[in-house]
Amino acid sequence: MTAVRVLVGTQKGGFVLTSDGSRKEWQVSGPHFGGWEIYHMVGSPADPDRLFASQSSSWFGQVVQRSDDGGRSWQPVGNEFTYEGTPGPHQWYDGTPHPWEFARVWHFEPSPTDPDVVFAGAEDAAIFKSTDGGASWVELPGLRTHATAPNWQPGAGGMCVHTILVDPTDPERMHVAISAAGVFRSEDGGTTWRPANRGLKSEGIPDSEAEVGHCVHRIARHPERSETLFMQKHWDVMRSDDGGDSWREISGDLPSDFGFPIGVHAHEPDTVYVVPIKSDSEHYPPEGKLRVYRSRTGGEDWEPLTKGLPQADCYVNVLRDAMAIDTMDPCGVYFGTTGGQVYGSADAGDSWQPIVRDLPRVLSVEVQALA
Amino acid sequence: MIRVTLPYHLRVLAGTGKEVQLSVEEPVTQRAVIDALEATYPTLRGTIRDPVTERRRAFVRFFACEEDISHEPPDAPLPPEVADGREAFHVVGAMAGG
């Protein structure tokens, strides 16, 4: 690998950060789509120069941008996300029925093997698929029409599909996570779905162990161990070793088990990263110290990673899609904050440096290691 | 020709200047103007009105002849000054947000 490209979506535009394999000196390109919210920018594993960006605004709706040259130029592609049939209601914040309405794309998940195939996770919660590089989108309605869907309620940020995992060993096997419905899994490429939340416990919902209704913030896994999933829930860090059929808590000695992102080391399937946040009422790091926590044991035992990160008076948050891990050796870890800093580590988290300090609020971070 | 002014973000998206000129067949209505705008600049499709419901987006307004005509029926004729090009049809983004 000779280069690394970090894709940063912010509240006011997208940025592309590039470096050579040393990951010490960085060039910053952007803002792309200045003034627009870029919820997610990501590259295709099958063609790293093909990038997708979710560009949206409260004024002008959803735009999907695609680049075929690694972010040097972009072109708008399809932006029609139509729910199949007549969408019924889900529950609104106050428990009353609310019609399903498309708001934005939170997350793109390109196929690991086909550059023209990409999935989109939407608010209000639904999954769409494109087989023509984003030119057109078709809903996979089995998720939104699941029997439990009329009881789904939005999380604070909206009712969104924010995580999509496609099993690299079997693309028919998929997982999604929805705030605040929980995890769903499919064995048939997204046609049918079933809840995968057994073992989750959430105070604040009527049945703390309900089949659905859990505010799952993020799930992640190592590509070579597809049955093992890690989860950062609203509260609790969780692990499943049966593809999501059952979960157990691995929060262990974390200073707080509230947080948003979770990531897995590129070469060590039992090494996991989280960024603890003080509480659901106070979205900033405990004690004003920005610490990434790493477990090398698959959970329970966590070590703080602090070298190069602010350890006083730091009150930023790290959002669910704002941490990424590259495939270099040692792997690089990157995250962006609501204060506009993007930090990177070229040594699997042992030490950190700010790549850029003063971007708008960071919504998402992805990374590509380029040959 | 019908003159249409666009807010900054839509100008950038369409790659055009503040004002564009469109050929619109009679009768000249809101719907006909937006249809012509989207046909000429396909990247604007879905940004002014929802692509499914065709409802005007909540933070977008239409002004003409110093009047807010956002709530006029989409198939109602626009003022003759817009239809003959003396006045522009203004697509306006709400002044809100941070």
XYZ file of C-alpha atoms in Angstrom:
469
model
C 0.000 0.000 0.000
C 1.383 3.370 -0.969
C -1.312 5.865 -0.073
C -4.188 6.423 2.288
C -7.321 8.446 1.592
C -9.589 9.561 4.439
C -13.089 10.691 3.465
C -14.674 13.112 5.902
C -18.326 14.123 5.804
C -19.204 17.231 7.789
C -22.193 19.406 8.474
C -20.965 21.920 5.892
C -19.271 19.864 3.199
C -17.005 16.942 2.433
C -13.222 16.745 2.699
C -10.692 14.318 1.271
C -7.470 13.851 3.251
C -4.594 12.038 1.592
C -1.201 10.804 2.713
C 1.460 8.332 1.737
C 1.879 5.075 3.590
C 3.684 6.728 6.471
C 0.488 8.607 7.322
C 2.421 11.533 8.797
C 1.940 14.357 6.293
C -1.547 15.026 4.979
C -3.052 17.025 2.149
C -6.558 18.396 2.582
C -8.971 18.741 -0.332
C -12.292 20.495 0.123
C -14.812 21.544 1.015
C -16.636 19.570 -1.622
C -20.343 20.479 -1.810
C -19.706 23.385 0.570
C -22.618 24.352 2.776
C -24.378 21.009 2.431
C -24.559 18.264 5.044
C -22.450 15.325 3.943
C -23.760 12.480 6.055
C -21.439 9.916 4.515
C -18.660 9.558 1.944
C -17.289 6.125 1.169
C -15.313 4.289 -1.488
C -16.085 1.044 -3.262
C -13.843 -1.841 -2.161
C -14.182 -3.206 -5.698
C -13.017 0.051 -7.321
C -11.342 2.408 -4.843
C -11.623 5.381 -7.196
C -15.406 5.096 -7.147
C -16.748 7.141 -4.255
C -20.270 7.893 -3.108
C -21.352 10.920 -1.085
C -24.687 11.582 0.567
C -25.336 15.304 0.168
C -28.429 16.715 1.805
C -29.992 19.818 3.236
C -33.186 20.752 4.965
C -33.805 23.195 2.146
C -33.149 21.179 -0.976
C -33.428 17.512 0.019
C -31.201 14.642 -0.996
C -28.493 14.630 -3.648
C -26.243 11.649 -4.318
C -22.795 12.407 -5.681
C -20.474 9.896 -7.301
C -16.820 10.217 -8.179
C -15.014 7.857 -10.519
C -11.584 9.392 -10.027
C -11.022 9.200 -6.305
C -12.737 12.454 -5.425
C -11.122 14.820 -7.946
C -14.419 15.282 -9.749
C -18.011 14.435 -8.872
C -21.291 14.047 -10.656
C -24.795 13.937 -9.218
C -26.510 10.605 -9.795
C -29.941 9.310 -8.825
C -31.729 10.875 -5.881
C -35.185 9.318 -6.060
C -35.776 7.121 -3.037
C -39.347 5.899 -3.273
C -40.862 3.583 -0.713
C -42.532 0.563 -2.271
C -46.331 0.635 -2.077
C -48.174 2.898 0.308
C -46.038 3.323 3.420
C -47.869 2.853 6.677
C -47.095 4.698 9.877
C -44.399 4.204 12.463
C -44.501 5.732 15.909
C -43.513 9.324 16.424
C -41.557 10.545 19.450
C -44.778 11.008 21.399
C -46.052 7.537 20.559
C -48.598 8.648 17.988
C -48.637 7.218 14.440
C -46.487 9.121 11.966
C -46.300 8.520 8.220
C -43.114 7.054 6.788
C -41.304 9.855 4.941
C -37.919 9.822 3.231
C -35.597 12.416 4.764
C -32.007 11.540 3.823
C -29.414 8.852 3.299
C -27.339 8.279 6.413
C -25.032 5.599 5.092
C -23.869 4.001 1.853
C -22.504 0.462 1.861
C -20.859 -0.411 -1.458
C -20.673 -4.057 -2.468
C -17.337 -5.671 -1.654
C -17.177 -7.167 -5.155
C -19.238 -5.102 -7.627
C -18.550 -1.361 -8.027
C -22.017 -0.786 -9.481
C -23.817 -2.231 -6.458
C -24.356 -0.060 -3.413
C -26.849 -0.084 -0.558
C -28.252 3.043 1.075
C -29.527 3.286 4.637
C -32.258 5.893 4.864
C -34.236 7.991 7.305
C -37.138 7.150 7.750
C -35.733 3.682 8.234
C -35.411 1.725 5.011
C -32.747 0.143 2.874
C -32.358 0.868 -0.833
C -30.174 -0.835 -3.437
C -28.627 0.414 -6.639
C -27.159 -1.907 -9.248
C -26.137 0.873 -11.652
C -23.649 2.868 -9.631
C -26.254 5.017 -7.924
C -28.156 6.097 -11.028
C -31.353 4.504 -9.717
C -32.516 3.117 -6.408
C -34.987 0.412 -5.465
C -36.183 -0.220 -1.945
C -35.757 -3.634 -0.361
C -39.127 -3.304 1.362
C -38.937 -6.395 3.547
C -37.179 -4.367 6.227
C -39.573 -1.421 6.405
C -42.622 -3.686 6.203
C -41.441 -6.025 8.942
C -44.296 -6.909 11.286
C -42.715 -4.905 14.107
C -42.192 -1.741 12.017
C -45.391 0.075 13.057
C -43.941 0.103 16.585
C -40.532 1.497 15.648
C -39.723 4.917 17.065
C -37.026 7.424 16.075
C -33.893 8.061 18.052
C -32.955 11.646 18.814
C -31.326 12.035 15.400
C -34.219 10.522 13.487
C -35.389 7.011 12.642
C -32.587 5.867 10.425
C -30.797 2.863 9.022
C -27.300 3.980 9.967
C -25.316 0.757 9.691
C -25.290 -1.839 6.907
C -22.944 -4.816 7.027
C -22.589 -7.144 4.057
C -20.845 -10.420 4.877
C -17.750 -10.489 2.642
C -17.861 -14.297 2.576
C -21.546 -14.463 1.625
C -23.179 -11.292 0.238
C -26.623 -12.754 0.845
C -26.000 -12.343 4.582
C -26.570 -8.793 5.764
C -27.100 -6.911 9.007
C -28.557 -3.455 9.512
C -28.916 -1.336 12.619
C -31.732 1.136 13.135
C -32.118 3.845 15.724
C -34.165 3.102 17.669
C -35.418 -0.312 16.540
C -32.247 -2.374 16.825
C -30.433 -4.926 14.681
C -32.028 -6.909 11.859
C -30.404 -9.674 9.845
C -31.103 -11.100 6.417
C -29.947 -14.365 4.872
C -31.337 -13.652 1.396
C -29.676 -10.451 0.254
C -32.107 -8.150 2.007
C -35.401 -9.623 0.864
C -36.510 -10.779 4.309
C -35.309 -9.695 7.712
C -35.602 -10.814 11.311
C -34.711 -9.000 14.536
C -31.361 -9.870 16.104
C -31.533 -8.232 19.511
C -31.715 -11.089 22.010
C -29.580 -10.302 25.022
C -29.884 -6.533 24.718
C -31.260 -4.734 27.757
C -32.392 -1.124 27.498
C -33.763 0.818 30.411
C -36.241 3.422 29.303
C -38.319 1.204 27.066
C -41.398 -0.552 28.474
C -39.953 -4.071 28.117
C -36.220 -3.753 28.674
C -35.580 -7.004 26.791
C -38.028 -6.434 23.950
C -37.534 -7.998 20.528
C -37.198 -4.521 18.979
C -36.931 -0.957 20.251
C -33.260 -0.830 21.267
C -31.223 2.229 20.370
C -28.271 0.546 18.709
C -25.666 3.170 17.837
C -23.288 1.108 15.715
C -22.251 -2.443 14.898
C -18.962 -3.633 13.427
C -17.102 -6.811 12.667
C -13.860 -8.176 11.320
C -14.206 -9.382 7.725
C -12.607 -12.729 8.477
C -14.849 -13.522 11.420
C -18.310 -12.869 10.134
C -20.189 -14.497 13.033
C -18.678 -12.128 15.591
C -20.307 -8.726 15.860
C -19.499 -5.857 18.188
C -22.048 -3.233 19.175
C -22.025 0.171 20.778
C -25.537 0.566 22.115
C -27.014 3.747 23.586
C -25.679 2.331 26.821
C -23.624 -0.901 26.861
C -20.945 -2.320 24.615
C -22.054 -5.746 23.393
C -20.717 -8.764 21.515
C -22.325 -11.582 19.564
C -20.581 -14.732 18.388
C -23.547 -16.190 16.535
C -24.183 -13.548 13.921
C -26.436 -11.477 16.132
C -28.743 -14.212 17.391
C -27.623 -13.510 20.945
C -25.605 -10.749 22.586
C -23.618 -10.412 25.799
C -22.253 -7.316 27.445
C -18.502 -6.641 27.243
C -18.405 -3.123 28.727
C -16.099 -4.396 31.476
C -13.926 -1.672 32.953
C -14.824 1.172 30.592
C -15.274 4.513 32.379
C -18.633 4.823 30.606
C -20.360 2.352 28.344
C -22.273 5.085 26.525
C -20.912 6.109 23.152
C -21.491 6.057 19.434
C -18.797 4.480 17.218
C -17.188 1.074 17.475
C -14.495 -0.396 15.242
C -12.445 -3.552 14.856
C -8.689 -3.776 14.216
C -7.856 -4.711 10.627
C -5.651 -7.669 11.510
C -6.686 -8.664 15.037
C -10.333 -9.746 15.135
C -10.463 -9.483 18.928
C -9.100 -5.950 19.109
C -11.925 -3.436 19.393
C -12.090 0.363 19.699
C -14.724 2.580 21.323
C -14.879 6.224 22.410
C -16.686 6.451 25.761
C -18.977 9.419 26.263
C -20.080 10.520 29.721
C -23.803 9.861 29.367
C -26.871 10.179 27.199
C -27.487 13.544 28.825
C -23.925 14.819 28.506
C -22.478 14.000 25.108
C -18.806 14.593 25.836
C -15.915 12.528 27.160
C -15.729 11.746 30.883
C -13.548 14.216 32.802
C -13.013 16.307 29.667
C -10.403 13.781 28.480
C -10.689 12.507 24.918
C -9.781 8.834 25.187
C -10.163 6.018 22.736
C -10.439 2.717 24.542
C -8.992 -0.435 23.052
C -9.650 -3.999 24.071
C -7.258 -6.653 22.806
C -9.321 -9.415 24.385
C -12.579 -8.998 22.525
C -14.053 -6.881 25.282
C -14.251 -6.662 29.092
C -10.656 -5.452 29.514
C -10.049 -1.997 28.042
C -7.042 0.297 27.923
C -7.206 4.063 27.406
C -5.347 5.435 24.400
C -4.412 9.035 25.144
C -1.059 9.889 23.575
C -1.616 12.905 21.368
C -5.270 13.382 22.339
C -6.443 16.313 24.494
C -6.569 15.303 28.142
C -8.132 18.420 29.607
C -11.126 20.612 28.841
C -12.268 18.561 25.867
C -16.021 18.420 25.381
C -16.554 17.118 21.869
C -18.468 14.053 20.760
C -17.608 11.401 18.165
C -20.643 10.387 16.114
C -21.518 6.834 15.124
C -20.133 6.854 11.585
C -17.112 8.995 12.430
C -14.470 6.344 13.121
C -12.640 4.220 10.553
C -9.751 1.780 10.439
C -7.406 1.200 7.514
C -5.865 -2.084 6.401
C -2.206 -1.038 6.580
C 0.191 -2.821 8.930
C 0.087 -1.552 11.586
C -3.464 -0.475 10.924
C -4.427 3.177 11.102
C -7.331 4.407 13.190
C -9.130 7.668 12.426
C -11.987 9.570 14.005
C -13.655 12.956 13.656
C -15.290 15.045 16.340
C -18.217 17.382 16.629
C -15.591 20.089 17.185
C -14.193 19.578 13.697
C -10.969 17.768 14.537
C -9.925 14.639 12.664
C -7.396 12.559 14.564
C -5.349 9.746 13.108
C -3.156 7.027 14.514
C -0.652 5.179 12.326
C 0.143 2.637 15.041
C -3.215 1.021 15.815
C -4.086 3.629 18.415
C -0.881 3.815 20.452
C -0.382 7.453 19.474
C -2.449 10.097 17.726
C -2.024 13.283 15.775
C -4.601 15.785 14.566
C -4.766 15.590 10.784
C -6.935 18.686 10.617
C -8.304 20.728 13.498
C -10.948 23.140 12.349
C -13.442 21.491 10.050
C -17.190 21.806 10.564
C -18.895 19.247 12.798
C -17.745 15.835 11.576
C -20.561 13.463 10.676
C -18.626 10.586 9.133
C -15.110 9.284 8.533
C -14.067 6.517 6.146
C -10.621 5.425 5.038
C -9.156 3.694 2.017
C -5.712 2.113 1.772
C -4.649 2.452 -1.864
C -2.227 0.263 -3.772
C -38.277 33.218 -22.602
C -39.034 32.741 -18.943
C -36.441 34.109 -16.536
C -35.822 32.122 -13.364
C -33.485 33.093 -10.541
C -31.972 30.416 -8.330
C -30.544 30.423 -4.803
C -26.804 29.932 -4.391
C -26.750 26.202 -3.679
C -28.927 25.353 -6.660
C -26.807 27.528 -8.951
C -23.731 25.583 -7.864
C -25.489 22.265 -8.263
C -26.728 23.165 -11.743
C -23.452 24.802 -12.715
C -25.142 27.982 -13.845
C -25.464 31.634 -12.975
C -28.012 33.365 -10.788
C -30.553 33.670 -13.594
C -31.449 31.123 -16.230
C -33.751 31.470 -19.200
C -36.190 28.758 -20.179
C -38.536 28.113 -23.011
C -41.935 27.263 -21.550
C -45.058 26.562 -23.520
C -48.351 28.235 -22.654
C -49.920 28.231 -20.189
C -46.984 29.372 -18.064
C -47.563 27.950 -14.579
C -45.409 27.075 -11.574
C -45.512 23.427 -12.584
C -44.584 24.185 -16.201
C -41.653 26.373 -15.141
C -40.275 23.832 -12.672
C -40.803 21.025 -15.190
C -38.787 23.019 -17.755
C -36.134 23.869 -15.176
C -35.690 20.206 -14.197
C -35.626 19.127 -17.840
C -32.877 21.633 -18.632
C -30.932 21.024 -15.419
C -31.609 17.414 -14.354
C -29.386 17.794 -11.287
C -32.084 20.053 -9.823
C -34.673 17.296 -9.919
C -35.914 16.730 -6.384
C -34.291 19.816 -4.912
C -37.171 22.282 -5.318
C -40.057 19.874 -4.955
C -40.223 16.351 -3.653
C -39.629 13.984 -6.576
C -42.427 11.663 -5.481
C -45.181 13.959 -4.228
C -44.141 16.975 -6.340
C -44.900 19.137 -3.305
C -42.749 22.244 -2.965
C -40.106 21.753 -0.306
C -40.974 23.517 2.930
C -37.900 25.782 2.932
C -38.319 26.828 -0.707
C -40.526 29.714 -1.780
C -41.577 31.168 -5.126
C -41.729 34.932 -5.602
C -42.853 36.951 -8.619
C -43.738 40.609 -9.135
C -42.830 41.278 -5.495
C -45.425 38.802 -4.288
C -45.031 35.476 -2.510
C -46.854 33.108 -4.846
C -45.719 29.922 -3.119
C -49.209 28.946 -2.134
C -50.832 29.572 -5.494
C -52.014 26.346 -7.164
C -49.165 24.801 -9.216
C -51.303 24.870 -12.347
C -52.500 28.467 -11.970
C -51.185 30.867 -14.650
C -48.248 32.963 -13.497
C -48.486 36.772 -13.830
C -48.255 37.985 -17.437
C -45.067 39.900 -16.560
C -43.401 36.505 -15.812
C -44.918 34.846 -18.872
C -43.516 37.506 -21.221
C -40.138 37.756 -19.492
C -40.415 41.265 -18.069
C -40.238 39.870 -14.526
C -38.325 36.856 -13.228
C -39.731 33.876 -11.395
C -37.700 33.706 -8.199
C -36.867 30.405 -6.480
C -35.877 31.384 -2.958
C -34.325 29.387 -0.133
C -35.630 30.301 3.313
C -33.326 32.444 5.411
C -32.956 30.064 8.329
C -30.390 27.835 9.925
C -26.788 28.135 11.007
